[in-house]
PDB file of C-alpha atoms in Angstrom:
ATOM      1  CA  MET B 201       5.600  17.424   0.642  1.00 94.00           C
ATOM      2  CA  ILE B 202       7.900  14.421   0.488  1.00 98.00           C
ATOM      3  CA  GLY B 203      11.304  14.826   2.077  1.00 98.00           C
ATOM      4  CA  ARG B 204      14.161  12.346   2.333  1.00 98.00           C
ATOM      5  CA  LEU B 205      14.105   8.866   0.885  1.00 98.00           C
ATOM      6  CA  ASN B 206      14.023   7.041   4.229  1.00 98.00           C
ATOM      7  CA  HIS B 207      14.700   3.577   2.790  1.00 98.00           C
ATOM      8  CA  VAL B 208      14.423   1.182  -0.088  1.00 98.00           C
ATOM      9  CA  ALA B 209      12.928  -2.161   1.024  1.00 98.00           C
ATOM     10  CA  LEU B 210      14.022  -5.356  -0.710  1.00 98.00           C
ATOM     11  CA  ALA B 211      12.064  -8.558  -0.194  1.00 98.00           C
ATOM     12  CA  VAL B 212      14.353 -11.561   0.131  1.00 98.00           C
ATOM     13  CA  ARG B 213      13.850 -15.220   0.666  1.00 96.00           C
ATOM     14  CA  ASP B 214      17.126 -16.042   2.403  1.00 97.00           C
ATOM     15  CA  LEU B 215      17.977 -13.281   4.840  1.00 98.00           C
ATOM     16  CA  ALA B 216      21.387 -14.687   5.827  1.00 98.00           C
ATOM     17  CA  ALA B 217      22.479 -14.898   2.179  1.00 97.00           C
ATOM     18  CA  ALA B 218      21.123 -11.404   1.442  1.00 98.00           C
ATOM     19  CA  THR B 219      22.945  -9.993   4.455  1.00 98.00           C
ATOM     20  CA  ALA B 220      26.171 -11.658   3.421  1.00 98.00           C
ATOM     21  CA  LEU B 221      25.833 -10.203  -0.096  1.00 98.00           C
ATOM     22  CA  TYR B 222      25.490  -6.646   1.219  1.00 98.00           C
ATOM     23  CA  ARG B 223      28.082  -7.061   3.955  1.00 98.00           C
ATOM     24  CA  ASP B 224      30.761  -9.135   2.316  1.00 97.00           C
ATOM     25  CA  THR B 225      30.335  -8.724  -1.458  1.00 97.00           C
ATOM     26  CA  LEU B 226      29.115  -5.130  -1.535  1.00 98.00           C
ATOM     27  CA  GLY B 227      31.057  -4.082   1.577  1.00 97.00           C
ATOM     28  CA  ALA B 228      28.261  -2.195   3.351  1.00 98.00           C
ATOM     29  CA  ARG B 229      27.530  -1.890   7.055  1.00 98.00           C
ATOM     30  CA  VAL B 230      24.657  -4.103   8.117  1.00 98.00           C
ATOM     31  CA  SER B 231      22.674  -4.515  11.344  1.00 98.00           C
ATOM     32  CA  ALA B 232      21.855  -7.693  13.178  1.00 97.00           C
ATOM     33  CA  GLU B 233      18.584  -9.397  12.238  1.00 97.00           C
ATOM     34  CA  VAL B 234      15.612  -7.636  13.812  1.00 96.00           C
ATOM     35  CA  PRO B 235      12.430  -9.765  14.090  1.00 96.00           C
ATOM     36  CA  LEU B 236       9.316  -7.641  13.782  1.00 94.00           C
ATOM     37  CA  PRO B 237       6.510 -10.174  14.388  1.00 93.00           C
ATOM     38  CA  GLU B 238       3.821  -7.488  14.401  1.00 91.00           C
ATOM     39  CA  HIS B 239       4.836  -6.624  10.829  1.00 92.00           C
ATOM     40  CA  GLY B 240       5.392 -10.206   9.674  1.00 95.00           C
ATOM     41  CA  VAL B 241       9.009  -9.661   8.674  1.00 96.00           C
ATOM     42  CA  THR B 242      12.537 -10.041   9.925  1.00 97.00           C
ATOM     43  CA  THR B 243      14.657  -7.079   8.888  1.00 97.00           C
ATOM     44  CA  VAL B 244      18.301  -6.314   8.385  1.00 98.00           C
ATOM     45  CA  PHE B 245      19.186  -2.641   7.960  1.00 97.00           C
ATOM     46  CA  VAL B 246      21.947  -1.796   5.461  1.00 98.00           C
ATOM     47  CA  GLU B 247      23.340   1.579   6.488  1.00 98.00           C
ATOM     48  CA  LEU B 248      24.505   3.637   3.528  1.00 98.00           C
ATOM     49  CA  PRO B 249      25.930   7.138   4.068  1.00 98.00           C
ATOM     50  CA  ASN B 250      22.737   8.851   2.914  1.00 98.00           C
ATOM     51  CA  THR B 251      19.890   6.345   3.350  1.00 98.00           C
ATOM     52  CA  LYS B 252      19.089   2.754   4.245  1.00 98.00           C
ATOM     53  CA  ILE B 253      18.373  -0.421   2.347  1.00 98.00           C
ATOM     54  CA  GLU B 254      16.065  -2.691   4.349  1.00 98.00           C
ATOM     55  CA  LEU B 255      16.242  -6.415   3.669  1.00 98.00           C
ATOM     56  CA  LEU B 256      12.880  -8.001   4.524  1.00 98.00           C
ATOM     57  CA  ALA B 257      12.294 -11.718   4.892  1.00 97.00           C
ATOM     58  CA  PRO B 258       8.913 -13.296   5.748  1.00 97.00           C
ATOM     59  CA  LEU B 259       8.200 -14.030   9.398  1.00 96.00           C
ATOM     60  CA  GLY B 260       5.179 -16.077  10.386  1.00 90.00           C
ATOM     61  CA  GLU B 261       2.210 -17.389   8.443  1.00 84.00           C
ATOM     62  CA  ALA B 262       0.654 -14.159   7.227  1.00 87.00           C
ATOM     63  CA  SER B 263       3.665 -12.167   6.157  1.00 93.00           C
ATOM     64  CA  PRO B 264       2.815  -9.199   3.944  1.00 90.00           C
ATOM     65  CA  ILE B 265       5.735 -10.069   1.670  1.00 95.00           C
ATOM     66  CA  ALA B 266       4.878 -13.755   1.177  1.00 94.00           C
ATOM     67  CA  ARG B 267       2.772 -13.105  -1.941  1.00 91.00           C
ATOM     68  CA  PHE B 268       5.454 -10.814  -3.407  1.00 94.00           C
ATOM     69  CA  LEU B 269       8.004 -13.615  -3.061  1.00 96.00           C
ATOM     70  CA  GLU B 270       5.643 -16.109  -4.646  1.00 94.00           C
ATOM     71  CA  ARG B 271       5.482 -13.874  -7.722  1.00 92.00           C
ATOM     72  CA  SER B 272       9.167 -12.966  -7.614  1.00 92.00           C
ATOM     73  CA  PRO B 273      11.023 -15.969  -6.120  1.00 92.00           C
ATOM     74  CA  GLU B 274      14.401 -14.296  -6.513  1.00 92.00           C
ATOM     75  CA  GLY B 275      13.223 -11.343  -4.484  1.00 96.00           C
ATOM     76  CA  GLY B 276      13.115  -7.737  -5.602  1.00 96.00           C
ATOM     77  CA  ILE B 277      12.415  -4.175  -4.607  1.00 97.00           C
ATOM     78  CA  HIS B 278       9.288  -4.175  -2.467  1.00 97.00           C
ATOM     79  CA  HIS B 279       8.713  -0.501  -1.689  1.00 97.00           C
ATOM     80  CA  LEU B 280      10.203   2.985  -1.383  1.00 98.00           C
ATOM     81  CA  CYS B 281       9.660   4.999   1.829  1.00 98.00           C
ATOM     82  CA  TYR B 282       9.541   8.815   1.712  1.00 98.00           C
ATOM     83  CA  GLU B 283       9.569  10.954   4.812  1.00 98.00           C
ATOM     84  CA  VAL B 284       6.837  13.515   5.458  1.00 98.00           C
ATOM     85  CA  ASP B 285       6.468  16.070   8.242  1.00 97.00           C
ATOM     86  CA  ASP B 286       2.709  15.602   8.765  1.00 97.00           C
ATOM     87  CA  ILE B 287       1.246  12.283   7.672  1.00 98.00           C
ATOM     88  CA  ILE B 288      -2.369  13.323   8.090  1.00 97.00           C
ATOM     89  CA  ALA B 289      -1.892  16.433   5.946  1.00 97.00           C
ATOM     90  CA  ALA B 290      -0.003  14.323   3.396  1.00 98.00           C
ATOM     91  CA  ARG B 291      -2.746  11.694   3.320  1.00 98.00           C
ATOM     92  CA  ASP B 292      -5.516  14.250   2.866  1.00 97.00           C
ATOM     93  CA  SER B 293      -3.630  16.066   0.141  1.00 97.00           C
ATOM     94  CA  LEU B 294      -2.873  12.806  -1.697  1.00 97.00           C
ATOM     95  CA  ARG B 295      -6.462  11.643  -1.434  1.00 96.00           C
ATOM     96  CA  ALA B 296      -7.654  14.975  -2.808  1.00 97.00           C
ATOM     97  CA  ALA B 297      -5.354  14.369  -5.767  1.00 96.00           C
ATOM     98  CA  GLY B 298      -6.939  10.928  -6.329  1.00 96.00           C
ATOM     99  CA  ALA B 299      -4.257   8.689  -4.826  1.00 96.00           C
ATOM    100  CA  ARG B 300      -5.534   5.652  -2.936  1.00 97.00           C
ATOM    101  CA  VAL B 301      -4.280   4.999   0.578  1.00 97.00           C
ATOM    102  CA  LEU B 302      -4.132   1.320   1.496  1.00 97.00           C
ATOM    103  CA  GLY B 303      -6.083  -0.190   4.376  1.00 95.00           C
ATOM    104  CA  ASP B 304      -8.470   1.954   6.348  1.00 95.00           C
ATOM    105  CA  GLY B 305      -6.406   5.095   5.733  1.00 93.00           C
ATOM    106  CA  GLU B 306      -5.412   5.539   9.361  1.00 96.00           C
ATOM    107  CA  PRO B 307      -1.662   5.662   9.974  1.00 96.00           C
ATOM    108  CA  ARG B 308      -0.232   2.722  11.866  1.00 93.00           C
ATOM    109  CA  THR B 309       3.030   2.370  13.701  1.00 93.00           C
ATOM    110  CA  GLY B 310       5.739   1.262  11.277  1.00 90.00           C
ATOM    111  CA  ALA B 311       8.944  -0.687  11.770  1.00 87.00           C
ATOM    112  CA  HIS B 312      10.729   2.378  13.139  1.00 89.00           C
ATOM    113  CA  GLY B 313       8.016   3.161  15.706  1.00 92.00           C
ATOM    114  CA  LYS B 314       6.663   6.075  13.706  1.00 96.00           C
ATOM    115  CA  PRO B 315       3.355   6.619  11.900  1.00 97.00           C
ATOM    116  CA  VAL B 316       3.238   5.170   8.372  1.00 97.00           C
ATOM    117  CA  LEU B 317       0.835   4.790   5.500  1.00 97.00           C
ATOM    118  CA  PHE B 318       1.084   2.985   2.180  1.00 97.00           C
ATOM    119  CA  LEU B 319      -0.087   4.288  -1.199  1.00 98.00           C
ATOM    120  CA  HIS B 320      -1.494   2.111  -3.942  1.00 97.00           C
ATOM    121  CA  PRO B 321       1.147   1.185  -6.560  1.00 96.00           C
ATOM    122  CA  LYS B 322      -1.314   1.793  -9.407  1.00 96.00           C
ATOM    123  CA  ASP B 323      -1.407   5.453  -8.387  1.00 97.00           C
ATOM    124  CA  MET B 324       2.381   5.693  -7.880  1.00 97.00           C
ATOM    125  CA  LEU B 325       3.894   4.630 -11.231  1.00 97.00           C
ATOM    126  CA  GLY B 326       3.759   0.946 -10.334  1.00 96.00           C
ATOM    127  CA  THR B 327       5.683   1.411  -7.094  1.00 97.00           C
ATOM    128  CA  LEU B 328       4.410   0.652  -3.604  1.00 97.00           C
ATOM    129  CA  VAL B 329       5.139   3.861  -1.669  1.00 98.00           C
ATOM    130  CA  GLU B 330       5.310   4.146   2.123  1.00 97.00           C
ATOM    131  CA  LEU B 331       5.084   7.508   3.797  1.00 98.00           C
ATOM    132  CA  GLU B 332       6.658   7.838   7.247  1.00 98.00           C
ATOM    133  CA  GLN B 333       6.177  10.827   9.544  1.00 98.00           C
ATOM    134  CA  VAL B 334       9.528  11.769  11.030  1.00 95.00           C
TER     135      VAL B 334
ATOM    136  CA  MET E 231      32.768  -0.756  -1.041  1.00 94.00           C
ATOM    137  CA  ILE E 232      29.410   0.768  -1.934  1.00 98.00           C
ATOM    138  CA  GLY E 233      28.853   4.303  -0.739  1.00 98.00           C
ATOM    139  CA  ARG E 234      25.801   6.527  -1.213  1.00 98.00           C
ATOM    140  CA  LEU E 235      22.624   5.484  -2.957  1.00 98.00           C
ATOM    141  CA  ASN E 236      23.055   7.764  -5.974  1.00 98.00           C
ATOM    142  CA  HIS E 237      19.549   7.268  -7.308  1.00 98.00           C
ATOM    143  CA  VAL E 238      16.541   5.037  -7.693  1.00 98.00           C
ATOM    144  CA  ALA E 239      15.430   4.757 -11.348  1.00 98.00           C
ATOM    145  CA  LEU E 240      11.733   4.373 -12.169  1.00 98.00           C
ATOM    146  CA  ALA E 241      10.698   3.308 -15.673  1.00 98.00           C
ATOM    147  CA  VAL E 242       7.600   5.191 -16.793  1.00 98.00           C
ATOM    148  CA  ARG E 243       5.512   5.198 -19.911  1.00 96.00           C
ATOM    149  CA  ASP E 244       4.154   8.763 -19.693  1.00 97.00           C
ATOM    150  CA  LEU E 245       6.944  11.079 -18.546  1.00 98.00           C
ATOM    151  CA  ALA E 246       4.758  14.174 -18.337  1.00 98.00           C
ATOM    152  CA  ALA E 247       2.259  12.396 -16.081  1.00 97.00           C
ATOM    153  CA  ALA E 248       5.029  10.916 -13.942  1.00 98.00           C
ATOM    154  CA  THR E 249       6.678  14.339 -13.556  1.00 98.00           C
ATOM    155  CA  ALA E 250       3.349  15.904 -12.581  1.00 98.00           C
ATOM    156  CA  LEU E 251       2.831  13.194  -9.960  1.00 98.00           C
ATOM    157  CA  TYR E 252       6.178  13.861  -8.301  1.00 98.00           C
ATOM    158  CA  ARG E 253       5.985  17.630  -8.685  1.00 98.00           C
ATOM    159  CA  ASP E 254       2.322  18.357  -7.958  1.00 97.00           C
ATOM    160  CA  THR E 255       0.966  15.430  -5.973  1.00 97.00           C
ATOM    161  CA  LEU E 256       4.087  14.512  -4.022  1.00 98.00           C
ATOM    162  CA  GLY E 257       5.434  18.075  -3.871  1.00 97.00           C
ATOM    163  CA  ALA E 258       9.010  17.308  -4.844  1.00 98.00           C
ATOM    164  CA  ARG E 259      11.459  19.420  -6.870  1.00 98.00           C
ATOM    165  CA  VAL E 260      11.825  18.111 -10.430  1.00 98.00           C
ATOM    166  CA  SER E 261      14.126  18.978 -13.340  1.00 98.00           C
ATOM    167  CA  ALA E 262      13.182  19.673 -16.924  1.00 97.00           C
ATOM    168  CA  GLU E 263      13.101  16.687 -19.258  1.00 97.00           C
ATOM    169  CA  VAL E 264      16.610  15.700 -20.343  1.00 96.00           C
ATOM    170  CA  PRO E 265      16.791  13.629 -23.543  1.00 96.00           C
ATOM    171  CA  LEU E 266      19.699  11.178 -23.469  1.00 94.00           C
ATOM    172  CA  PRO E 267      19.555   9.631 -26.955  1.00 93.00           C
ATOM    173  CA  GLU E 268      22.827   7.732 -26.453  1.00 91.00           C
ATOM    174  CA  HIS E 269      21.132   5.961 -23.510  1.00 92.00           C
ATOM    175  CA  GLY E 270      17.734   5.520 -25.159  1.00 95.00           C
ATOM    176  CA  VAL E 271      15.843   7.380 -22.483  1.00 96.00           C
ATOM    177  CA  THR E 272      14.454  10.763 -21.609  1.00 97.00           C
ATOM    178  CA  THR E 273      15.024  11.534 -17.906  1.00 97.00           C
ATOM    179  CA  VAL E 274      13.479  13.788 -15.291  1.00 98.00           C
ATOM    180  CA  PHE E 275      15.479  14.105 -12.052  1.00 97.00           C
ATOM    181  CA  VAL E 276      13.467  14.308  -8.819  1.00 98.00           C
ATOM    182  CA  GLU E 277      15.706  16.015  -6.270  1.00 98.00           C
ATOM    183  CA  LEU E 278      15.116  14.768  -2.725  1.00 98.00           C
ATOM    184  CA  PRO E 279      17.192  16.132   0.174  1.00 98.00           C
ATOM    185  CA  ASN E 280      19.399  13.016   0.373  1.00 98.00           C
ATOM    186  CA  THR E 281      19.219  11.322  -3.040  1.00 98.00           C
ATOM    187  CA  LYS E 282      17.506  11.408  -6.436  1.00 98.00           C
ATOM    188  CA  ILE E 283      14.674   9.571  -8.076  1.00 98.00           C
ATOM    189  CA  GLU E 284      15.169   9.332 -11.820  1.00 98.00           C
ATOM    190  CA  LEU E 285      12.093   8.994 -14.026  1.00 98.00           C
ATOM    191  CA  LEU E 286      13.047   7.212 -17.272  1.00 98.00           C
ATOM    192  CA  ALA E 287      10.874   7.104 -20.362  1.00 97.00           C
ATOM    193  CA  PRO E 288      11.842   5.282 -23.581  1.00 97.00           C
ATOM    194  CA  LEU E 289      13.518   7.338 -26.326  1.00 96.00           C
ATOM    195  CA  GLY E 290      14.030   5.899 -29.760  1.00 90.00           C
ATOM    196  CA  GLU E 291      13.601   2.417 -31.167  1.00 84.00           C
ATOM    197  CA  ALA E 292      16.066   0.465 -29.096  1.00 87.00           C
ATOM    198  CA  SER E 293      15.443   1.852 -25.614  1.00 93.00           C
ATOM    199  CA  PRO E 294      16.861  -0.346 -22.845  1.00 90.00           C
ATOM    200  CA  ILE E 295      13.676   0.148 -20.846  1.00 95.00           C
ATOM    201  CA  ALA E 296      11.220  -0.829 -23.587  1.00 94.00           C
ATOM    202  CA  ARG E 297      11.167  -4.463 -22.637  1.00 92.00           C
ATOM    203  CA  PHE E 298      10.738  -3.622 -18.948  1.00 94.00           C
ATOM    204  CA  LEU E 299       7.654  -1.554 -19.811  1.00 96.00           C
ATOM    205  CA  GLU E 300       6.256  -4.374 -21.948  1.00 94.00           C
ATOM    206  CA  ARG E 301       6.384  -6.628 -18.934  1.00 92.00           C
ATOM    207  CA  SER E 302       5.275  -3.922 -16.474  1.00 92.00           C
ATOM    208  CA  PRO E 303       2.994  -1.568 -18.408  1.00 92.00           C
ATOM    209  CA  GLU E 304       2.310   0.551 -15.328  1.00 92.00           C
ATOM    210  CA  GLY E 305       5.991   1.137 -14.886  1.00 96.00           C
ATOM    211  CA  GLY E 306       8.054   0.267 -11.835  1.00 96.00           C
ATOM    212  CA  ILE E 307      11.418   0.437 -10.181  1.00 97.00           C
ATOM    213  CA  HIS E 308      14.039  -0.249 -12.843  1.00 97.00           C
ATOM    214  CA  HIS E 309      17.303  -0.154 -10.925  1.00 98.00           C
ATOM    215  CA  LEU E 310      19.266   1.102  -7.911  1.00 98.00           C
ATOM    216  CA  CYS E 311      22.517   2.975  -8.353  1.00 98.00           C
ATOM    217  CA  TYR E 312      25.262   2.830  -5.731  1.00 98.00           C
ATOM    218  CA  GLU E 313      28.327   5.006  -5.751  1.00 98.00           C
ATOM    219  CA  VAL E 314      31.830   3.530  -5.640  1.00 98.00           C
ATOM    220  CA  ASP E 315      35.225   5.196  -5.444  1.00 97.00           C
ATOM    221  CA  ASP E 316      36.965   2.889  -7.902  1.00 97.00           C
ATOM    222  CA  ILE E 317      34.802   1.094 -10.447  1.00 98.00           C
ATOM    223  CA  ILE E 318      37.545  -1.195 -11.727  1.00 98.00           C
ATOM    224  CA  ALA E 319      38.410  -2.378  -8.207  1.00 97.00           C
ATOM    225  CA  ALA E 320      34.727  -2.793  -7.468  1.00 98.00           C
ATOM    226  CA  ARG E 321      34.185  -4.812 -10.648  1.00 98.00           C
ATOM    227  CA  ASP E 322      37.117  -7.091 -10.009  1.00 97.00           C
ATOM    228  CA  SER E 323      36.096  -7.692  -6.404  1.00 97.00           C
ATOM    229  CA  LEU E 324      32.512  -8.434  -7.423  1.00 97.00           C
ATOM    230  CA  ARG E 325      33.552 -10.795 -10.154  1.00 96.00           C
ATOM    231  CA  ALA E 326      35.827 -12.606  -7.724  1.00 97.00           C
ATOM    232  CA  ALA E 327      32.795 -13.059  -5.489  1.00 96.00           C
ATOM    233  CA  GLY E 328      30.820 -14.570  -8.417  1.00 96.00           C
ATOM    234  CA  ALA E 329      28.668 -11.602  -9.402  1.00 96.00           C
ATOM    235  CA  ARG E 330      28.100 -11.143 -13.131  1.00 97.00           C
ATOM    236  CA  VAL E 331      28.789  -7.797 -14.741  1.00 97.00           C
ATOM    237  CA  LEU E 332      26.537  -7.045 -17.740  1.00 97.00           C
ATOM    238  CA  GLY E 333      27.864  -6.397 -21.212  1.00 94.00           C
ATOM    239  CA  ASP E 334      31.579  -6.696 -21.901  1.00 95.00           C
ATOM    240  CA  GLY E 335      32.478  -5.689 -18.348  1.00 94.00           C
ATOM    241  CA  GLU E 336      34.103  -2.431 -19.375  1.00 96.00           C
ATOM    242  CA  PRO E 337      32.659   0.673 -17.698  1.00 96.00           C
ATOM    243  CA  ARG E 338      30.825   3.002 -20.018  1.00 93.00           C
ATOM    244  CA  THR E 339      29.877   6.623 -19.560  1.00 93.00           C
ATOM    245  CA  GLY E 340      26.549   6.845 -17.753  1.00 90.00           C
ATOM    246  CA  ALA E 341      23.809   9.472 -17.763  1.00 87.00           C
ATOM    247  CA  HIS E 342      25.840  11.692 -15.386  1.00 89.00           C
ATOM    248  CA  GLY E 343      29.000  11.594 -17.492  1.00 92.00           C
ATOM    249  CA  LYS E 344      30.721   9.180 -15.102  1.00 96.00           C
ATOM    250  CA  PRO E 345      31.839   5.559 -15.501  1.00 97.00           C
ATOM    251  CA  VAL E 346      29.117   3.023 -14.785  1.00 97.00           C
ATOM    252  CA  LEU E 347      28.581  -0.730 -14.779  1.00 97.00           C
ATOM    253  CA  PHE E 348      25.480  -2.852 -14.270  1.00 97.00           C
ATOM    254  CA  LEU E 349      25.320  -6.055 -12.211  1.00 98.00           C
ATOM    255  CA  HIS E 350      23.100  -9.011 -13.069  1.00 97.00           C
ATOM    256  CA  PRO E 351      19.820  -8.941 -11.086  1.00 96.00           C
ATOM    257  CA  LYS E 352      20.041 -12.678 -10.441  1.00 96.00           C
ATOM    258  CA  ASP E 353      23.208 -12.054  -8.430  1.00 97.00           C
ATOM    259  CA  MET E 354      21.753  -8.990  -6.635  1.00 97.00           C
ATOM    260  CA  LEU E 355      18.569 -10.285  -4.920  1.00 97.00           C
ATOM    261  CA  GLY E 356      16.465  -9.746  -8.015  1.00 96.00           C
ATOM    262  CA  THR E 357      17.464  -6.087  -8.359  1.00 97.00           C
ATOM    263  CA  LEU E 358      19.284  -4.532 -11.298  1.00 97.00           C
ATOM    264  CA  VAL E 359      22.187  -2.674  -9.657  1.00 98.00           C
ATOM    265  CA  GLU E 360      24.191   0.108 -11.288  1.00 97.00           C
ATOM    266  CA  LEU E 361      27.567   1.111  -9.898  1.00 98.00           C
ATOM    267  CA  GLU E 362      28.737   4.661 -10.608  1.00 98.00           C
ATOM    268  CA  GLN E 363      32.238   5.894  -9.921  1.00 98.00           C
ATOM    269  CA  VAL E 364      32.021   9.354  -8.336  1.00 94.00           C
TER     270      VAL E 364
END
């Protein structure tokens, strides 16, 4: 069912510093900052040859990563995103296997303009997992 | 400097259950269990089209992931591994930029038989980062 690892998302407090770390210290190619107010984050995409690292900083009052950064002030890995061909089929199959889908279970439009869902970390080995239909 | 994301390592308590989750529920291709006593882990490799997820369970008394699992009993993302062409050049460049290399700073042979180093999470946005020379 799952295909490529689309991205690894890192929650960061200081997006400029995080971008400089990946660009200057680690020598990777990074995007400009992309504000995504409807998702409550500002993102920088780190383009690796085979996948992306997404640096996420809180944007606005109700950012979904604010609580994560309260618990982990230095930042950390927020979620993994796997690609699927058919997100509805994936959701139904996962639910049948007992995995909980977050929210109301209906896909919403993710940061890349494609349908996404999130799976409960307690059902995914302690990892928040995003599924993105590509 | 960094190239491909070689793998994402997940620390897990129950390797059989974790393998079943990735194989049966998420429908990915998984390897047999590979005991790596010199690294204190038993590993299952989840082969995605563009990278690997490595499931790590403790092996032996002094497993390097035992403390992680004490703090996070459900498991979680343990580290990210980036490929580099020249691990000595990478190490020296990172040190010059102020990043701390764990241990004595000399590369050791990692789980794939190649030279690896680990970078301090406090210098890497809260993420334990492995560098592997490929």
